Short mmCIF file of C-alpha atoms and ligand atoms in Angstrom, two decimals:
data_model
loop_
_atom_site.label_atom_id
_atom_site.label_comp_id
_atom_site.label_asym_id
_atom_site.label_seq_id
_atom_site.Cartn_x
_atom_site.Cartn_y
_atom_site.Cartn_z
CA THR A 7 32.64 -73.17 9.76
CA GLY A 8 33.66 -73.52 12.63
CA VAL A 9 32.78 -73.40 16.97
CA ILE A 10 33.11 -69.51 18.52
CA ASP A 11 36.57 -68.81 20.44
CA ALA A 12 35.81 -65.47 22.00
CA LEU A 13 32.75 -62.90 21.20
CA GLY A 14 33.00 -58.75 21.03
CA GLU A 15 31.71 -56.55 23.23
CA GLY A 16 27.88 -56.69 23.16
CA VAL A 17 27.15 -59.38 20.99
CA GLU A 18 24.29 -60.83 21.84
CA GLY A 19 22.52 -64.73 20.79
CA LEU A 20 25.45 -66.37 19.82
CA LYS A 21 27.89 -68.06 22.79
CA ILE A 22 31.46 -68.94 23.32
CA GLY A 23 31.61 -73.14 21.89
CA GLN A 24 29.29 -72.83 19.72
CA ARG A 25 29.06 -74.53 16.34
CA VAL A 26 28.68 -71.85 13.72
CA SER A 27 28.95 -70.52 10.32
CA ALA A 28 29.74 -67.88 8.62
CA ALA A 29 29.65 -65.57 4.82
CA SER A 30 30.89 -62.67 3.40
CA VAL A 31 34.09 -62.44 5.56
CA HIS A 32 37.61 -62.04 4.54
CA GLY A 33 40.63 -63.58 6.40
CA THR A 34 38.23 -67.32 6.28
CA TRP A 35 41.29 -69.22 4.89
CA ALA A 36 42.98 -69.39 8.50
CA GLU A 37 42.17 -71.60 11.74
CA SER A 38 40.77 -68.67 13.29
CA PHE A 39 39.57 -65.41 11.65
CA ILE A 40 36.97 -62.44 12.99
CA ALA A 41 33.47 -62.34 11.74
CA PRO A 42 31.04 -59.71 12.14
CA ALA A 43 27.97 -60.74 14.46
CA ARG A 44 25.46 -60.10 11.95
CA MET A 45 27.51 -62.58 9.10
CA VAL A 46 27.48 -65.39 12.09
CA ILE A 47 24.45 -68.07 11.52
CA PRO A 48 24.53 -70.91 14.55
CA MET A 49 24.63 -74.34 13.13
CA PRO A 50 22.77 -77.13 14.63
CA ASP A 51 24.75 -80.37 14.83
CA SER A 52 22.33 -81.90 12.26
CA ILE A 53 24.09 -79.99 9.24
CA ASP A 54 27.52 -81.51 8.21
CA ASP A 55 30.47 -79.19 7.89
CA ASN A 56 30.62 -79.62 4.09
CA THR A 57 26.98 -78.22 3.90
CA ALA A 58 27.37 -75.92 6.53
CA ALA A 59 30.45 -74.53 5.04
CA GLN A 60 28.08 -74.12 1.63
CA LEU A 61 24.44 -73.04 3.11
CA ILE A 62 24.52 -69.40 4.12
CA ALA A 63 26.69 -68.69 0.93
CA MET A 64 26.09 -69.56 -2.84
CA PRO A 65 22.45 -71.56 -1.28
CA LEU A 66 21.49 -68.15 0.00
CA SER A 67 21.63 -66.29 -2.80
CA ALA A 68 20.00 -68.82 -4.36
CA LEU A 69 17.36 -68.37 -2.00
CA MET A 70 17.64 -64.30 -2.46
CA LEU A 71 17.21 -64.70 -5.98
CA LEU A 72 14.27 -66.74 -6.16
CA GLU A 73 12.36 -64.34 -3.53
CA PHE A 74 13.54 -61.44 -5.57
CA LEU A 75 11.71 -63.31 -8.59
CA GLN A 76 8.64 -63.26 -7.38
CA VAL A 77 7.17 -66.25 -8.59
CA GLN A 78 5.06 -68.22 -6.83
CA GLU A 79 3.93 -72.47 -6.96
CA GLY A 80 3.32 -73.80 -10.39
CA GLN A 81 5.15 -71.14 -12.08
CA TRP A 82 8.37 -71.46 -14.57
CA ILE A 83 11.33 -70.12 -14.56
CA LEU A 84 14.64 -70.91 -17.04
CA GLN A 85 18.50 -70.59 -15.64
CA ASN A 86 21.76 -71.05 -17.40
CA ALA A 87 24.89 -72.25 -16.21
CA ALA A 88 22.38 -74.57 -14.26
CA ASN A 89 24.59 -77.13 -12.84
CA GLY A 90 27.22 -73.97 -10.94
CA ALA A 91 26.76 -73.98 -7.19
CA VAL A 92 24.18 -71.30 -7.62
CA GLY A 93 22.39 -72.77 -10.46
CA LYS A 94 21.72 -76.17 -8.78
CA ALA A 95 20.80 -74.74 -5.22
CA LEU A 96 18.45 -72.37 -7.30
CA ALA A 97 16.89 -75.24 -8.53
CA MET A 98 16.69 -77.46 -5.65
CA LEU A 99 15.16 -74.61 -3.66
CA ALA A 100 12.33 -73.60 -6.73
CA LYS A 101 11.14 -77.47 -6.53
CA ALA A 102 10.60 -77.41 -2.66
CA ARG A 103 8.43 -73.82 -3.65
CA GLY A 104 6.53 -76.28 -6.45
CA VAL A 105 7.92 -73.54 -8.68
CA HIS A 106 9.00 -75.29 -12.03
CA CYS A 107 12.66 -74.42 -13.48
CA ILE A 108 14.02 -75.29 -16.09
CA ASN A 109 17.97 -75.47 -16.56
CA LEU A 110 20.12 -74.67 -18.70
CA VAL A 111 23.95 -76.96 -19.14
CA ARG A 112 26.29 -76.58 -21.38
CA ARG A 113 27.41 -79.82 -21.88
CA ASP A 114 25.37 -83.39 -22.41
CA ALA A 115 27.38 -84.89 -19.28
CA GLY A 116 25.58 -81.87 -17.39
CA VAL A 117 22.95 -83.56 -17.88
CA ALA A 118 23.17 -86.75 -15.77
CA GLU A 119 24.98 -84.60 -13.06
CA MET A 120 21.98 -82.82 -12.66
CA ALA A 121 19.53 -85.77 -12.04
CA GLU A 122 22.08 -87.29 -9.68
CA LEU A 123 21.51 -84.33 -7.47
CA GLY A 124 17.02 -85.54 -7.57
CA ILE A 125 16.77 -82.23 -10.00
CA ASP A 126 14.97 -82.47 -13.35
CA HIS A 127 13.77 -80.38 -16.17
CA THR A 128 17.83 -80.50 -17.47
CA ILE A 129 18.33 -79.54 -20.78
CA SER A 130 21.68 -79.67 -22.70
CA THR A 131 22.45 -76.28 -24.84
CA ALA A 132 25.04 -78.46 -27.14
CA GLN A 133 21.77 -80.42 -28.78
CA SER A 134 21.07 -78.34 -31.22
CA ASP A 135 17.14 -78.51 -30.85
CA TRP A 136 17.72 -77.08 -27.41
CA MET A 137 14.88 -74.08 -27.55
CA ALA A 138 12.75 -76.81 -29.23
CA GLN A 139 12.93 -79.03 -25.86
CA VAL A 140 12.68 -75.84 -23.67
CA GLN A 141 9.21 -75.10 -25.09
CA ALA A 142 7.95 -78.92 -24.93
CA LYS A 143 8.29 -78.49 -21.34
CA VAL A 144 6.55 -75.69 -20.66
CA GLY A 145 3.76 -76.83 -23.24
CA LYS A 146 0.79 -74.24 -22.80
CA ALA A 147 2.33 -72.26 -19.69
CA SER A 148 4.73 -69.33 -19.96
CA ILE A 149 8.03 -68.84 -18.77
CA ALA A 150 7.55 -65.96 -16.11
CA ALA A 151 11.41 -64.92 -15.44
CA ALA A 152 14.77 -66.13 -16.17
CA VAL A 153 17.69 -65.84 -14.75
CA ASP A 154 21.35 -65.86 -16.79
CA SER A 155 24.79 -66.13 -15.09
CA VAL A 156 26.05 -66.69 -19.02
CA GLY A 157 25.93 -63.39 -20.75
CA GLY A 158 26.62 -62.88 -24.53
CA ARG A 159 24.34 -64.66 -26.72
CA ALA A 160 23.20 -66.88 -23.72
CA SER A 161 21.46 -63.76 -22.55
CA SER A 162 19.30 -63.28 -26.09
CA GLU A 163 18.04 -66.63 -26.02
CA LEU A 164 16.89 -66.19 -22.36
CA MET A 165 14.56 -63.30 -23.78
CA THR A 166 13.47 -65.28 -27.03
CA LEU A 167 12.22 -67.88 -24.48
CA LEU A 168 10.56 -65.94 -21.59
CA GLY A 169 7.03 -65.24 -21.77
CA ASP A 170 4.67 -62.06 -22.36
CA GLY A 171 5.90 -59.65 -19.04
CA GLY A 172 7.92 -61.98 -17.83
CA THR A 173 11.67 -60.82 -16.09
CA LEU A 174 15.61 -61.40 -17.10
CA VAL A 175 17.57 -61.28 -14.29
CA SER A 176 21.23 -60.49 -15.02
CA PHE A 177 22.96 -62.95 -12.63
CA GLY A 178 26.69 -63.46 -13.35
CA SER A 179 28.34 -63.01 -17.17
CA MET A 180 30.21 -66.75 -17.05
CA THR A 181 31.34 -65.50 -21.05
CA GLY A 182 32.97 -62.23 -19.56
CA GLU A 183 30.58 -60.19 -22.63
CA PRO A 184 28.21 -58.08 -22.16
CA MET A 185 24.53 -59.58 -22.65
CA GLN A 186 22.67 -59.41 -26.29
CA LEU A 187 18.98 -58.76 -26.05
CA SER A 188 16.61 -58.27 -29.40
CA SER A 189 14.92 -55.21 -28.98
CA GLY A 190 12.21 -56.59 -30.26
CA ASP A 191 11.75 -59.26 -28.00
CA VAL A 192 12.30 -56.80 -24.84
CA ILE A 193 9.35 -54.81 -26.63
CA PHE A 194 6.92 -57.17 -28.04
CA LYS A 195 6.95 -58.99 -24.81
CA GLN A 196 7.11 -55.82 -22.87
CA ALA A 197 9.84 -57.92 -20.65
CA THR A 198 11.81 -56.51 -17.66
CA VAL A 199 15.15 -56.63 -17.05
CA LYS A 200 16.61 -56.51 -14.07
CA GLY A 201 20.04 -57.06 -12.76
CA PHE A 202 20.29 -58.55 -8.72
CA TRP A 203 23.52 -58.66 -6.92
CA GLY A 204 23.53 -60.50 -3.53
CA SER A 205 25.44 -58.93 -1.70
CA LYS A 206 23.08 -55.83 -1.72
CA VAL A 207 20.02 -57.78 -1.47
CA SER A 208 21.14 -59.53 1.68
CA GLN A 209 22.29 -56.08 3.31
CA ALA A 210 19.07 -54.27 2.41
CA MET A 211 17.32 -57.58 3.61
CA ALA A 212 15.29 -57.13 6.76
CA PRO A 213 16.77 -59.11 9.61
CA ASP A 214 13.44 -61.09 10.03
CA ASP A 215 13.05 -61.80 6.33
CA LYS A 216 17.09 -63.50 6.49
CA ARG A 217 16.07 -65.42 9.46
CA ARG A 218 13.16 -66.71 7.43
CA LEU A 219 15.55 -67.65 4.63
CA VAL A 220 17.76 -69.43 6.64
CA GLY A 221 15.64 -71.18 8.14
CA GLU A 222 14.28 -72.71 5.25
CA LEU A 223 17.60 -73.68 3.64
CA LEU A 224 18.64 -75.37 7.00
CA GLN A 225 15.13 -77.08 7.42
CA LEU A 226 15.63 -78.29 3.36
CA ALA A 227 19.27 -79.26 4.61
CA ALA A 228 18.12 -81.04 7.43
CA ARG A 229 15.88 -83.21 5.76
CA GLY A 230 17.98 -83.97 3.05
CA GLY A 231 16.36 -82.06 0.53
CA LEU A 232 19.84 -79.34 -0.34
CA SER A 233 22.29 -81.53 -1.85
CA LEU A 234 25.46 -79.29 -1.64
CA PRO A 235 28.20 -81.38 -3.53
CA VAL A 236 32.56 -81.19 -3.04
CA ASP A 237 34.86 -81.60 -5.63
CA GLY A 238 37.43 -81.19 -3.26
CA VAL A 239 38.43 -80.77 0.46
CA PHE A 240 42.04 -79.37 1.06
CA GLY A 241 44.24 -78.88 4.26
CA LEU A 242 45.85 -75.03 4.53
CA ASP A 243 48.95 -76.36 3.77
CA GLN A 244 47.76 -76.87 0.50
CA VAL A 245 46.08 -74.03 -0.78
CA ALA A 246 47.99 -73.19 -4.05
CA ASP A 247 46.08 -77.16 -4.85
CA ALA A 248 42.68 -76.03 -3.70
CA ALA A 249 42.73 -72.71 -5.53
CA LYS A 250 44.08 -74.08 -8.83
CA ALA A 251 41.40 -77.16 -8.77
CA SER A 252 39.01 -74.95 -7.98
CA LEU A 253 39.72 -73.07 -11.62
CA GLU A 254 39.05 -76.60 -13.12
CA PRO A 255 36.57 -76.83 -15.59
CA GLY A 256 33.90 -79.30 -15.48
CA ARG A 257 34.43 -79.71 -11.73
CA ASN A 258 32.06 -81.08 -9.88
CA GLY A 259 30.92 -79.57 -6.56
CA LYS A 260 32.40 -77.11 -4.49
CA VAL A 261 36.28 -76.52 -3.37
CA LEU A 262 36.99 -76.82 0.54
CA LEU A 263 39.24 -75.50 2.68
CA ARG A 264 39.62 -77.82 6.09
CA PRO A 265 41.97 -76.05 8.55
N1 NAP B 324 24.78 -61.31 -8.84
C1 NAP B 324 25.25 -62.20 -7.73
O1 NAP B 324 24.61 -61.69 -6.49
C2 NAP B 324 25.79 -63.51 -7.63
C3 NAP B 324 26.44 -64.09 -6.54
C4 NAP B 324 26.98 -65.35 -6.50
C5 NAP B 324 27.42 -65.68 -8.19
N2 NAP B 324 27.76 -64.93 -8.94
C6 NAP B 324 27.51 -65.71 -10.27
O2 NAP B 324 27.38 -66.22 -10.39
C7 NAP B 324 27.70 -67.21 -11.71
C8 NAP B 324 27.52 -68.69 -11.53
O3 NAP B 324 28.37 -68.43 -10.06
P1 NAP B 324 28.68 -70.67 -9.74
O4 NAP B 324 29.52 -69.83 -8.41
O5 NAP B 324 27.44 -70.75 -9.42
O6 NAP B 324 29.61 -70.52 -10.36
P2 NAP B 324 30.46 -72.10 -10.18
O7 NAP B 324 29.95 -73.33 -9.38
O8 NAP B 324 31.73 -71.89 -10.86
O9 NAP B 324 29.92 -72.33 -11.66
C9 NAP B 324 30.15 -72.06 -13.24
C10 NAP B 324 29.17 -72.57 -13.97
O10 NAP B 324 28.93 -72.00 -14.87
C11 NAP B 324 28.87 -72.26 -16.34
N3 NAP B 324 30.35 -72.12 -17.37
C12 NAP B 324 31.28 -71.49 -16.90
N4 NAP B 324 31.57 -70.88 -18.09
C13 NAP B 324 30.30 -70.43 -19.47
C14 NAP B 324 30.68 -70.27 -20.52
N5 NAP B 324 31.74 -69.73 -21.07
N6 NAP B 324 29.20 -70.04 -20.79
C15 NAP B 324 28.25 -70.90 -20.49
N7 NAP B 324 28.23 -71.48 -19.13
C16 NAP B 324 29.65 -71.61 -18.67
C17 NAP B 324 29.56 -73.68 -15.91
O11 NAP B 324 29.53 -74.59 -16.89
P3 NAP B 324 30.78 -75.81 -16.82
O12 NAP B 324 30.13 -77.07 -15.65
O13 NAP B 324 30.15 -76.70 -17.62
O14 NAP B 324 32.18 -75.84 -17.04
C18 NAP B 324 29.38 -73.71 -14.78
O15 NAP B 324 28.16 -74.75 -14.22
C19 NAP B 324 29.38 -66.66 -11.64
O16 NAP B 324 29.20 -65.85 -12.82
C20 NAP B 324 29.29 -65.75 -10.58
O17 NAP B 324 29.79 -65.09 -10.52
C21 NAP B 324 27.00 -64.14 -9.53
#
């Protein structure tokens, strides 16, 4: 996030001095950098720097993911690694759209972290009966879609909880392990397993759709419905410390650089 110093030839819709954020750009750990105009989004002053720096990265991926799930108001979805940046954003965005989202975290302390952000339906998988807790929340309804950011056995657990005809989306693999899936679950539920790669979805998305989604994010952020926690802010002379902090387990929010 910063201010435009110069514009390339033929750039329209942006002006010098305008406050903007840029996403999917390399070489941004610097006082200034060059970004393609289509990756630059104007930021109103009502959005603070810490939010603006994150808004069109993980939250935009999360909103594209929510669209990808094709779920409607009142339906249930389920996700793991829910206290990560994408997970938190997905939970808040789903809530804003009236979609019920069950959030799995791997540590009991994660439940309180999520509650502090106003996120409900959080369940710790450290509890031996966590699957029964999920079923109790959903009641007679069924889970239309699940988002897996963990892989390994976690994939099969989501598939087991998914409703008939549901969709399991592979989003990440925090374990680095291949997804394990029970053939029986996939067959009898007639489930669909799909991959989601944000940058491809983003490139393929029509500009009008992207503008609509960014507008939804800006509105939600401006009315305080999107809290994007920051674990630490480092200067450019502290890049090594920042990188180290970003790899700390259990950190509560993203690590930012402020030149
Ligand atoms: N497909 C796409 O387009 C796309 C786009 C962006 C990101 N991603 C992927 O999405 C995932 C999450 O990204 P993020 O930015 O939200 O990450 P993040 O903010 O760094 O959070 C990581 C989350 O994963 C949890 N976690 C770490 N190791 C785990 C394990 N072995 N088992 C279960 N949970 C584990 C962490 O839990 P603790 O808090 O307990 O440590 C935390 O909730 C990553 O795999 C990333 O590569 C995919």
